[in-house]
Amino acid sequence: SKTISKCYVQVTGMTCASCVANIERNLRREDGIHSILVALMAGKAEVRYNPAVIHPAAIAELIRELGFGATVMENCGEGDGVLELVVRGMTCASCVHKIESTLMKTNGVLYCSVALATNKAHIKYDPEAIGPRDVIQVIKDLGFTTSLVKKDRSASHLDHKQEIRQWKRSFVVSLVFCIPVMGLMIYMMVMEHSQLSDAHTHHNMSRENTEVLHSSMVLEYQLLPGLSVMNLLSFLLCVPVQVFGGWHFYIQASRALRHNTANMDVLVVLATSIAFLYSLIILLVAMAERAKVNPVTFFDTPPMLFVFISLGRWLEHVAKGKTSEALARLISLQATEATIVTLGPDNVLLSEEQVDVELVQRGDIVKVVPGGKFPVDGRVIEGHSMVDESLITGEAMPVTKKPGNTVIAGSINQNGSLLISATHVGADTTLSQIVKLVEEAQTSKAPIQQFADKLSGYFVPFIVAVSVVTLFAWIIIGFVDFEIVEKYFLGYNKSISAAEVIIRFAFQASITVLCIACPCSLGLA
């Protein structure tokens, strides 16, 4: 019989929709995986799988192979209770066998695996038949000491502070160097325009015109033959952006390429690197040829691209951080400990002990003191008090509780001590369900979004192909009919050979295709 289980995997390192598409596409191909849904915002994947064929650790490993960080989220065995224990005092394989066989014989234990090397036991049980404390007792009776594996309750996986910092830094670095580059570019454009219009209006050069020409000439002035002030400045401003502003893009792109996928980062890196290298090569060629006319370079492209895209990434992580903050706050409302009491006849307190909230079983009697949080949902059996339930109901006034009333986990007991009988524990409490709903709302995806994810997977290779086609098309057109290139390639230097003009123009066209597609609305969205 095909049983379908469900597990959640925490995924880190996803930057955009094509990462999501990449994970979903690759995992669907695997045997035993029924369906997978990845949430970019929550950084979480929900996988339905056939446990006979594959297990959660293998699923996480598959995601890791794609270049992302992946850990199986433990608190996700709904329906079954899941218990992770540290067992001390095991010396050899027979100890392991003793624990496993005894537990498997115990009524209500569905599955049990004990690892000698890590001292860990992983137990699945039916909460209707047995509770975590009973399981711990069984192991203690065999002569071993055991304790709960401490879970990370701080919800640190929801923290985007580090990413926000790194993208902000990337943006600021790019911006600092981008502003002067843009200034130079605009200045050149204005000057060239005024030169041309002045040259048209006055054939006889008056004094102001020569001044206009000179101010523009300062930038066009050649320090070395073929190397103008403008190009040198642009180069110097472009290098730090390429290195510091583009650092994260290069890391992400190399990861993507290692796994034979192309995402937005690959496109950004391709466009900026080609523009940068092409400009550098053209400069060196011009200097080698001791050219009289300055070559047209693209040093302005990388800084501007990096500015826009790192700004987009920074804003995106700020938005993610906001959503996650709300979840982290919800999670932090949960109580961590509970006081369990044993009652004798006439509700006399016989004993009480502090236990971890995960060890509370259905039917336990829990004592909640004034000012304490309710660890689980339950029903009051003794005591009178006022309870602040505003976190669930939004009701600011405290609510009176007396025997027979229900209480909600996470709400705060105000003035009297209460004894409650636990009705919902662990993942079944109202608060856990709310957290789960909020997380699921982040996980579920609109159909249009799935379509966009799919598209972006094909988008990058397509653009690179178009760019290459553009390059060769213009080279062919140029050699067949040079007039066309001459018509579009204004302001080229008449002294260089036709072949060089054609190749330069073809390169400009293909780089333009790459750079325009790079911050495409799809990628930024």
Coordinates of C-alpha atoms in Angstrom, one line a residue:
S1 CA 0.0 0.0 0.0
K2 CA 1.3 3.4 -0.9
T3 CA 1.4 5.6 2.2
I4 CA 2.2 9.2 1.7
S5 CA 4.1 11.1 4.4
K6 CA 4.7 14.8 4.6
C7 CA 7.8 16.6 5.7
Y8 CA 9.1 20.2 5.8
V9 CA 12.6 21.2 4.9
Q10 CA 14.1 24.5 5.8
V11 CA 15.9 25.8 2.7
T12 CA 18.5 28.6 2.8
G13 CA 20.2 30.5 0.0
M14 CA 17.2 30.9 -2.3
T15 CA 17.4 34.4 -3.9
C16 CA 14.7 34.5 -6.6
A17 CA 11.9 32.6 -8.4
S18 CA 14.2 30.6 -10.6
C19 CA 15.9 29.0 -7.5
V20 CA 12.4 27.9 -6.5
A21 CA 11.7 26.5 -10.0
N22 CA 15.0 24.8 -10.0
I23 CA 14.4 23.0 -6.7
E24 CA 10.9 22.0 -7.6
R25 CA 11.8 20.8 -11.1
N26 CA 14.8 18.6 -9.9
L27 CA 13.0 17.1 -6.9
R28 CA 9.8 16.1 -8.9
R29 CA 12.0 13.8 -11.0
E30 CA 13.1 11.8 -8.0
D31 CA 11.5 8.4 -7.2
G32 CA 9.2 8.4 -4.2
I33 CA 8.5 12.1 -4.2
H34 CA 4.9 12.8 -4.7
S35 CA 4.8 16.6 -4.7
I36 CA 6.9 19.5 -3.6
L37 CA 6.0 23.1 -2.8
V38 CA 8.8 25.6 -2.1
A39 CA 8.1 29.0 -0.4
L40 CA 10.7 31.6 -1.2
M41 CA 9.6 34.0 1.6
A42 CA 9.3 31.4 4.4
G43 CA 12.5 29.6 3.1
K44 CA 10.7 26.3 3.5
A45 CA 9.7 23.4 1.3
E46 CA 6.8 21.1 1.9
V47 CA 7.4 17.6 0.5
R48 CA 4.9 14.7 0.2
Y49 CA 6.8 11.5 -0.3
N50 CA 6.5 7.7 -0.1
P51 CA 8.4 6.7 3.1
A52 CA 9.1 3.2 1.6
V53 CA 11.2 4.7 -1.1
I54 CA 12.8 7.8 0.3
H55 CA 13.2 9.5 3.7
P56 CA 13.4 13.2 4.7
A57 CA 17.1 13.2 5.2
A58 CA 17.6 12.0 1.7
I59 CA 15.2 14.7 0.4
A60 CA 17.3 17.4 2.3
E61 CA 20.4 16.0 0.8
L62 CA 18.9 16.3 -2.8
I63 CA 18.2 20.0 -2.1
R64 CA 21.8 20.4 -0.8
E65 CA 23.2 18.9 -4.0
L66 CA 21.5 21.7 -5.9
G67 CA 23.6 24.2 -4.0
F68 CA 21.2 25.3 -1.2
G69 CA 21.3 24.8 2.5
A70 CA 18.7 22.3 3.7
T71 CA 17.7 20.9 7.0
V72 CA 14.7 18.7 7.8
M73 CA 12.3 20.5 10.2
E74 CA 11.7 18.2 13.1
N75 CA 8.4 19.5 14.4
C76 CA 6.4 18.2 11.5
G77 CA 5.1 14.6 12.2
E78 CA 1.5 15.6 12.4
G79 CA -0.8 12.8 13.3
D80 CA 2.1 10.9 14.9
G81 CA 3.9 12.2 17.9
V82 CA 7.7 12.5 17.2
L83 CA 10.2 12.3 20.0
E84 CA 13.9 13.1 19.7
L85 CA 15.9 12.0 22.7
V86 CA 19.5 12.0 23.8
V87 CA 20.2 8.6 25.4
R88 CA 23.3 8.3 27.7
G89 CA 24.9 5.1 28.9
M90 CA 24.9 3.0 25.8
T91 CA 28.1 1.1 25.3
C92 CA 27.6 -1.3 22.4
A93 CA 25.2 -2.5 19.7
S94 CA 23.3 -4.8 22.1
C95 CA 22.3 -1.8 24.2
V96 CA 20.9 -0.3 21.1
H97 CA 19.0 -3.5 20.3
K98 CA 17.7 -3.8 23.8
I99 CA 16.2 -0.2 23.7
E100 CA 14.8 -0.6 20.2
S101 CA 13.2 -4.1 20.8
T102 CA 11.7 -3.0 24.1
L103 CA 10.3 0.1 22.7
M104 CA 8.9 -1.6 19.6
K105 CA 7.1 -4.1 21.9
T106 CA 5.6 -1.2 23.9
N107 CA 2.0 -0.5 22.9
G108 CA 1.6 2.8 20.9
V109 CA 5.2 3.1 19.6
L110 CA 5.1 3.0 15.8
Y111 CA 8.8 3.4 14.9
C112 CA 12.0 3.7 16.8
S113 CA 15.6 4.1 15.7
V114 CA 18.6 4.5 18.1
A115 CA 22.0 5.6 16.9
L116 CA 24.9 4.6 19.0
A117 CA 27.4 7.0 17.5
T118 CA 25.3 10.2 18.2
N119 CA 23.5 8.9 21.3
K120 CA 20.2 9.8 19.7
A121 CA 16.9 8.1 19.6
H122 CA 14.2 8.9 17.1
I123 CA 10.8 7.7 18.1
K124 CA 7.4 7.9 16.5
Y125 CA 4.4 7.1 18.6
D126 CA 0.6 7.3 18.6
P127 CA -0.3 10.1 21.0
E128 CA -3.7 8.4 21.7
A129 CA -2.0 5.4 23.1
I130 CA 1.2 6.6 24.7
G131 CA 2.9 9.8 25.7
P132 CA 6.5 11.1 25.6
R133 CA 7.0 10.7 29.3
D134 CA 6.0 7.0 29.1
V135 CA 8.5 6.4 26.4
I136 CA 11.2 8.1 28.5
Q137 CA 10.2 6.0 31.5
V138 CA 10.6 2.8 29.5
I139 CA 14.2 3.8 28.5
K140 CA 14.9 4.8 32.1
D141 CA 13.6 1.4 33.4
L142 CA 16.2 -0.3 31.1
G143 CA 18.9 1.6 33.0
F144 CA 19.8 4.4 30.7
T145 CA 19.6 8.2 31.3
T146 CA 17.7 10.2 28.7
S147 CA 16.7 13.8 28.0
L148 CA 15.0 15.8 25.3
V149 CA 17.0 17.1 22.3
K150 CA 16.9 20.9 22.9
K151 CA 15.0 22.5 20.0
D152 CA 15.8 25.9 18.7
R153 CA 12.8 27.9 19.9
S154 CA 14.2 31.3 19.0
A155 CA 13.0 30.9 15.4
S156 CA 16.5 32.0 14.2
H157 CA 15.9 30.6 10.8
L158 CA 13.4 33.4 10.3
D159 CA 16.1 36.0 10.8
H160 CA 17.1 38.0 7.6
K161 CA 19.3 40.5 9.4
Q162 CA 22.5 39.2 7.9
E163 CA 21.2 39.2 4.3
I164 CA 19.7 42.6 4.8
R165 CA 23.1 43.9 5.9
Q166 CA 25.1 42.3 3.0
W167 CA 22.7 43.6 0.3
K168 CA 22.6 47.0 1.8
R169 CA 26.4 47.1 1.8
S170 CA 26.5 45.9 -1.8
F171 CA 24.0 48.6 -2.8
V172 CA 25.8 51.4 -1.0
V173 CA 29.2 50.5 -2.5
S174 CA 27.7 50.3 -6.0
L175 CA 25.9 53.6 -5.4
V176 CA 28.9 55.5 -4.2
F177 CA 30.8 54.6 -7.4
C178 CA 27.8 54.8 -9.7
I179 CA 27.0 58.4 -9.1
P180 CA 30.3 59.9 -10.4
V181 CA 30.1 57.5 -13.4
M182 CA 26.6 58.7 -14.2
G183 CA 27.7 62.3 -13.7
L184 CA 30.6 61.9 -16.2
M185 CA 28.3 60.2 -18.7
I186 CA 25.6 62.9 -18.5
Y187 CA 28.2 65.6 -18.7
M188 CA 29.7 64.1 -21.8
M189 CA 26.3 63.7 -23.5
V190 CA 25.3 67.3 -22.7
M191 CA 28.7 68.6 -23.9
E192 CA 28.7 66.6 -27.1
H193 CA 25.1 67.7 -27.9
S194 CA 26.0 71.4 -27.4
Q195 CA 29.1 71.0 -29.5
L196 CA 27.1 69.5 -32.3
S197 CA 24.4 72.1 -32.2
D198 CA 26.9 74.9 -31.9
A199 CA 28.9 73.6 -34.8
H200 CA 25.7 73.6 -36.8
T201 CA 24.6 77.1 -35.9
H202 CA 27.9 78.9 -36.2
H203 CA 30.3 78.0 -39.0
N204 CA 32.6 80.6 -37.7
M205 CA 33.8 79.5 -34.3
S206 CA 33.1 82.3 -31.8
R207 CA 34.8 82.4 -28.4
E208 CA 32.2 80.7 -26.2
N209 CA 32.1 77.6 -28.5
T210 CA 35.8 77.0 -28.1
E211 CA 35.3 77.2 -24.4
V212 CA 32.5 74.6 -24.5
L213 CA 34.7 72.4 -26.6
H214 CA 37.5 72.8 -24.2
S215 CA 35.5 71.8 -21.1
S216 CA 34.5 68.6 -22.9
M217 CA 38.1 68.2 -24.2
V218 CA 39.4 67.9 -20.6
L219 CA 37.6 64.6 -20.3
E220 CA 38.6 63.6 -23.9
Y221 CA 42.2 64.6 -23.3
Q222 CA 44.5 61.7 -23.8
L223 CA 46.9 60.9 -20.9
L224 CA 48.5 58.2 -23.1
P225 CA 47.7 57.7 -26.8
G226 CA 44.3 55.9 -26.8
L227 CA 43.6 56.4 -23.1
S228 CA 41.4 59.4 -22.3
V229 CA 40.7 60.9 -18.8
M230 CA 37.1 59.9 -19.2
N231 CA 37.9 56.2 -19.9
L232 CA 40.5 56.1 -17.1
L233 CA 38.1 57.5 -14.5
S234 CA 35.3 55.2 -15.6
F235 CA 37.6 52.2 -15.4
L236 CA 38.8 53.2 -11.9
L237 CA 35.3 53.7 -10.7
C238 CA 34.0 50.5 -12.3
V239 CA 36.6 48.1 -10.7
P240 CA 35.5 48.4 -7.0
V241 CA 31.9 48.0 -8.0
Q242 CA 32.7 44.9 -10.1
V243 CA 34.6 43.4 -7.1
F244 CA 32.8 44.5 -4.0
G245 CA 29.3 45.4 -5.3
G246 CA 29.2 42.2 -7.4
W247 CA 30.8 39.8 -4.9
H248 CA 27.5 38.1 -3.8
F249 CA 26.3 37.8 -7.4
Y250 CA 29.5 36.0 -8.4
I251 CA 29.1 33.5 -5.5
Q252 CA 25.5 32.8 -6.3
A253 CA 26.1 32.6 -10.1
S254 CA 29.0 30.1 -9.6
R255 CA 26.8 27.9 -7.4
A256 CA 24.1 28.0 -10.0
L257 CA 26.4 27.1 -12.9
R258 CA 28.0 24.3 -10.9
H259 CA 24.6 22.7 -10.9
N260 CA 23.9 23.3 -14.5
T261 CA 21.2 25.9 -14.0
A262 CA 21.0 29.5 -15.0
N263 CA 19.3 32.0 -12.7
M264 CA 19.1 35.8 -12.6
D265 CA 22.5 36.0 -10.9
V266 CA 24.1 34.2 -13.9
L267 CA 22.6 36.8 -16.2
V268 CA 23.8 39.8 -14.1
V269 CA 27.3 38.4 -13.8
L270 CA 27.5 37.6 -17.6
A271 CA 26.2 41.0 -18.6
T272 CA 28.5 43.0 -16.3
S273 CA 31.6 40.9 -16.8
I274 CA 31.3 40.9 -20.6
A275 CA 30.7 44.7 -20.6
F276 CA 33.6 45.2 -18.3
L277 CA 36.1 42.9 -20.1
Y278 CA 35.0 44.1 -23.6
S279 CA 35.6 47.7 -22.6
L280 CA 39.0 46.8 -21.0
I281 CA 40.1 44.9 -24.1
I282 CA 39.0 47.8 -26.4
L283 CA 41.0 50.3 -24.3
L284 CA 44.1 48.1 -24.4
V285 CA 43.8 47.7 -28.2
A286 CA 43.4 51.5 -28.6
M287 CA 46.5 52.1 -26.5
A288 CA 48.4 49.5 -28.4
E289 CA 47.3 51.1 -31.7
R290 CA 48.1 54.6 -30.2
A291 CA 44.7 55.6 -31.5
K292 CA 43.9 59.3 -31.9
V293 CA 40.2 58.9 -31.2
N294 CA 39.0 57.5 -27.9
P295 CA 37.1 54.1 -28.1
V296 CA 33.5 53.8 -27.0
T297 CA 33.5 51.8 -23.7
F298 CA 30.8 50.4 -21.5
F299 CA 32.3 51.0 -18.1
D300 CA 29.1 52.8 -17.0
T301 CA 27.0 49.7 -17.4
P302 CA 28.1 47.4 -14.5
P303 CA 27.8 50.0 -11.7
M304 CA 24.3 51.1 -12.9
L305 CA 23.1 47.5 -13.2
F306 CA 24.5 46.5 -9.8
V307 CA 22.9 49.6 -8.2
F308 CA 19.4 48.7 -9.4
I309 CA 19.6 45.0 -8.7
S310 CA 21.2 45.2 -5.3
L311 CA 18.6 47.8 -4.3
G312 CA 15.9 45.3 -5.4
R313 CA 17.5 42.5 -3.4
W314 CA 17.9 44.7 -0.3
L315 CA 14.2 45.7 -0.4
E316 CA 13.2 42.1 -1.0
H317 CA 15.1 40.9 2.1
V318 CA 13.6 43.8 4.2
A319 CA 10.1 42.7 3.2
K320 CA 11.0 39.0 4.0
G321 CA 12.3 40.1 7.3
K322 CA 9.0 41.9 8.2
T323 CA 6.9 38.9 7.4
S324 CA 9.2 36.6 9.3
E325 CA 9.3 38.9 12.3
A326 CA 5.6 38.5 12.8
L327 CA 6.0 34.7 12.8
A328 CA 9.0 34.8 15.2
R329 CA 6.9 36.9 17.6
L330 CA 4.1 34.4 17.5
I331 CA 6.5 31.5 18.1
S332 CA 8.0 33.4 21.0
L333 CA 4.6 33.5 22.8
Q334 CA 4.7 29.8 23.4
A335 CA 5.6 28.7 26.9
T336 CA 8.7 26.5 27.3
E337 CA 8.0 24.7 30.6
A338 CA 5.0 23.2 32.4
T339 CA 4.3 22.2 36.0
I340 CA 2.7 18.8 36.0
V341 CA 1.0 17.7 39.3
T342 CA -0.3 14.4 40.6
L343 CA -3.6 14.6 42.4
G344 CA -4.8 12.3 45.2
P345 CA -8.4 11.8 46.2
D346 CA -10.3 15.1 46.7
N347 CA -7.9 16.9 44.4
V348 CA -5.1 16.9 47.1
L349 CA -1.7 17.8 45.6
L350 CA 0.6 14.8 46.0
S351 CA 3.6 16.0 43.9
E352 CA 4.5 18.4 41.2
E353 CA 7.4 18.5 38.7
Q354 CA 8.7 21.0 36.1
V355 CA 8.9 19.4 32.6
D356 CA 9.6 20.6 29.1
V357 CA 6.4 21.6 27.4
E358 CA 6.9 18.9 24.8
L359 CA 6.6 16.2 27.4
V360 CA 3.1 17.2 28.4
Q361 CA 0.6 14.5 27.5
R362 CA -3.1 14.6 26.8
G363 CA -4.9 14.2 30.1
D364 CA -2.1 15.6 32.3
I365 CA -3.0 17.9 35.1
V366 CA -1.0 21.1 34.8
K367 CA -0.7 23.8 37.4
V368 CA -0.5 27.4 36.2
V369 CA 0.5 30.1 38.8
P370 CA -0.5 33.8 38.6
G371 CA 1.5 35.6 35.9
G372 CA 2.3 32.3 34.2
K373 CA 1.6 31.3 30.6
F374 CA -0.7 28.4 29.8
P375 CA 1.6 25.8 28.2
V376 CA -1.2 23.8 26.5
D377 CA -4.9 24.1 25.6
G378 CA -7.0 22.6 28.4
R379 CA -10.0 22.7 30.6
V380 CA -10.0 24.2 34.1
I381 CA -10.6 21.6 36.9
E382 CA -9.9 23.7 39.9
G383 CA -9.4 27.4 40.8
H384 CA -10.7 30.8 39.8
S385 CA -8.8 33.4 37.9
M386 CA -8.8 36.1 35.2
V387 CA -7.0 35.3 32.0
D388 CA -5.6 37.7 29.4
E389 CA -6.4 36.0 26.0
S390 CA -5.8 39.1 23.9
L391 CA -3.1 37.4 21.8
I392 CA -5.7 35.0 20.3
T393 CA -9.0 36.9 20.5
G394 CA -7.8 40.5 20.5
E395 CA -10.0 41.1 23.5
A396 CA -8.2 43.5 25.9
M397 CA -10.4 42.7 28.9
P398 CA -9.3 39.7 31.0
V399 CA -11.8 36.7 30.9
T400 CA -13.0 35.0 34.0
K401 CA -12.1 31.3 34.2
K402 CA -13.7 28.8 36.6
P403 CA -13.9 24.9 36.6
G404 CA -15.2 23.7 33.2
N405 CA -14.0 26.6 31.2
T406 CA -11.4 26.1 28.4
V407 CA -8.0 27.9 28.3
I408 CA -5.8 28.6 25.4
A409 CA -2.0 28.0 25.3
G410 CA 0.0 31.2 25.2
S411 CA -2.6 33.2 27.1
I412 CA -1.6 34.7 30.5
N413 CA -3.0 33.8 33.8
Q414 CA -3.5 36.9 36.0
N415 CA -4.5 36.5 39.6
G416 CA -5.4 33.0 40.8
S417 CA -3.7 29.7 40.6
L418 CA -5.4 27.2 38.2
L419 CA -5.3 23.5 37.7
I420 CA -6.0 22.5 34.1
S421 CA -6.4 19.2 32.4
A422 CA -4.5 19.1 29.1
T423 CA -6.8 18.6 26.0
H424 CA -4.5 19.7 23.2
V425 CA -0.7 19.3 23.4
G426 CA 2.2 20.0 21.1
A427 CA 1.3 20.7 17.5
D428 CA -2.4 20.5 18.2
T429 CA -2.6 23.6 20.4
T430 CA -4.4 26.7 19.0
L431 CA -1.2 28.7 19.0
S432 CA 0.8 26.0 17.1
Q433 CA -2.0 25.8 14.6
I434 CA -1.9 29.6 14.1
V435 CA 1.8 29.5 13.6
K436 CA 1.3 26.6 11.2
L437 CA -1.4 28.5 9.3
V438 CA 0.7 31.6 8.9
E439 CA 3.6 29.5 7.7
E440 CA 1.4 27.6 5.3
A441 CA 0.0 30.9 4.0
Q442 CA 3.5 31.8 3.1
T443 CA 4.2 28.4 1.6
S444 CA 1.2 28.3 -0.7
K445 CA 1.7 29.9 -4.1
A446 CA -0.6 31.6 -6.6
P447 CA -0.8 29.8 -10.0
I448 CA 0.5 32.9 -11.8
Q449 CA 3.6 32.8 -9.5
Q450 CA 4.3 29.2 -10.4
F451 CA 4.0 30.2 -14.1
A452 CA 6.5 33.0 -13.5
D453 CA 8.9 30.7 -11.8
K454 CA 8.7 28.3 -14.7
L455 CA 9.4 31.1 -17.2
S456 CA 12.4 32.4 -15.4
G457 CA 14.0 29.0 -15.7
Y458 CA 14.0 29.3 -19.5
F459 CA 14.6 33.0 -19.6
V460 CA 18.3 33.1 -18.9
P461 CA 19.5 30.6 -21.5
F462 CA 17.1 32.2 -24.0
I463 CA 18.6 35.7 -23.5
V464 CA 22.2 34.4 -23.8
A465 CA 21.2 32.7 -27.0
V466 CA 19.6 35.9 -28.4
S467 CA 22.6 37.9 -27.5
V468 CA 25.0 35.5 -29.4
V469 CA 22.6 35.4 -32.4
T470 CA 22.7 39.3 -32.4
L471 CA 26.5 39.3 -32.4
F472 CA 26.8 37.0 -35.4
A473 CA 23.9 38.5 -37.3
W474 CA 25.5 42.0 -37.2
I475 CA 28.9 40.6 -38.2
I476 CA 27.3 38.9 -41.2
I477 CA 25.2 41.9 -42.1
G478 CA 28.2 44.2 -41.8
F479 CA 30.4 42.1 -44.2
V480 CA 27.5 41.8 -46.7
D481 CA 26.4 45.4 -46.6
F482 CA 28.7 47.8 -44.8
E483 CA 26.3 50.8 -45.4
I484 CA 23.7 49.5 -42.9
V485 CA 26.3 49.4 -40.1
E486 CA 27.6 52.8 -41.1
K487 CA 24.0 54.2 -40.9
Y488 CA 23.5 53.0 -37.3
F489 CA 27.0 53.3 -35.9
L490 CA 27.2 57.0 -35.6
G491 CA 30.4 58.8 -34.5
Y492 CA 32.8 55.9 -35.2
N493 CA 36.3 56.8 -36.2
K494 CA 36.8 56.9 -40.0
S495 CA 40.5 56.0 -39.5
I496 CA 39.9 52.4 -38.3
S497 CA 39.3 49.5 -40.7
A498 CA 35.8 48.5 -41.8
A499 CA 36.2 45.0 -40.3
E500 CA 37.0 46.5 -36.9
V501 CA 34.0 48.8 -37.1
I502 CA 31.7 45.9 -37.8
I503 CA 33.0 43.8 -35.0
R504 CA 32.8 46.7 -32.5
F505 CA 29.2 47.4 -33.5
A506 CA 28.2 43.8 -33.3
F507 CA 29.7 43.5 -29.8
Q508 CA 27.9 46.7 -28.7
A509 CA 24.6 45.3 -30.0
S510 CA 25.0 42.0 -28.3
I511 CA 26.1 43.5 -25.0
T512 CA 23.1 45.8 -25.1
V513 CA 20.8 42.8 -25.4
L514 CA 22.4 41.2 -22.4
C515 CA 22.3 44.4 -20.3
I516 CA 18.7 45.3 -21.1
A517 CA 17.4 41.8 -20.3
C518 CA 19.4 41.7 -17.1
P519 CA 17.3 43.7 -14.6
C520 CA 14.2 42.5 -16.4
S521 CA 10.9 43.2 -14.5
L522 CA 10.5 39.4 -14.1
G523 CA 13.8 39.1 -12.3
L524 CA 13.3 42.1 -10.0
A525 CA 9.7 41.0 -9.3

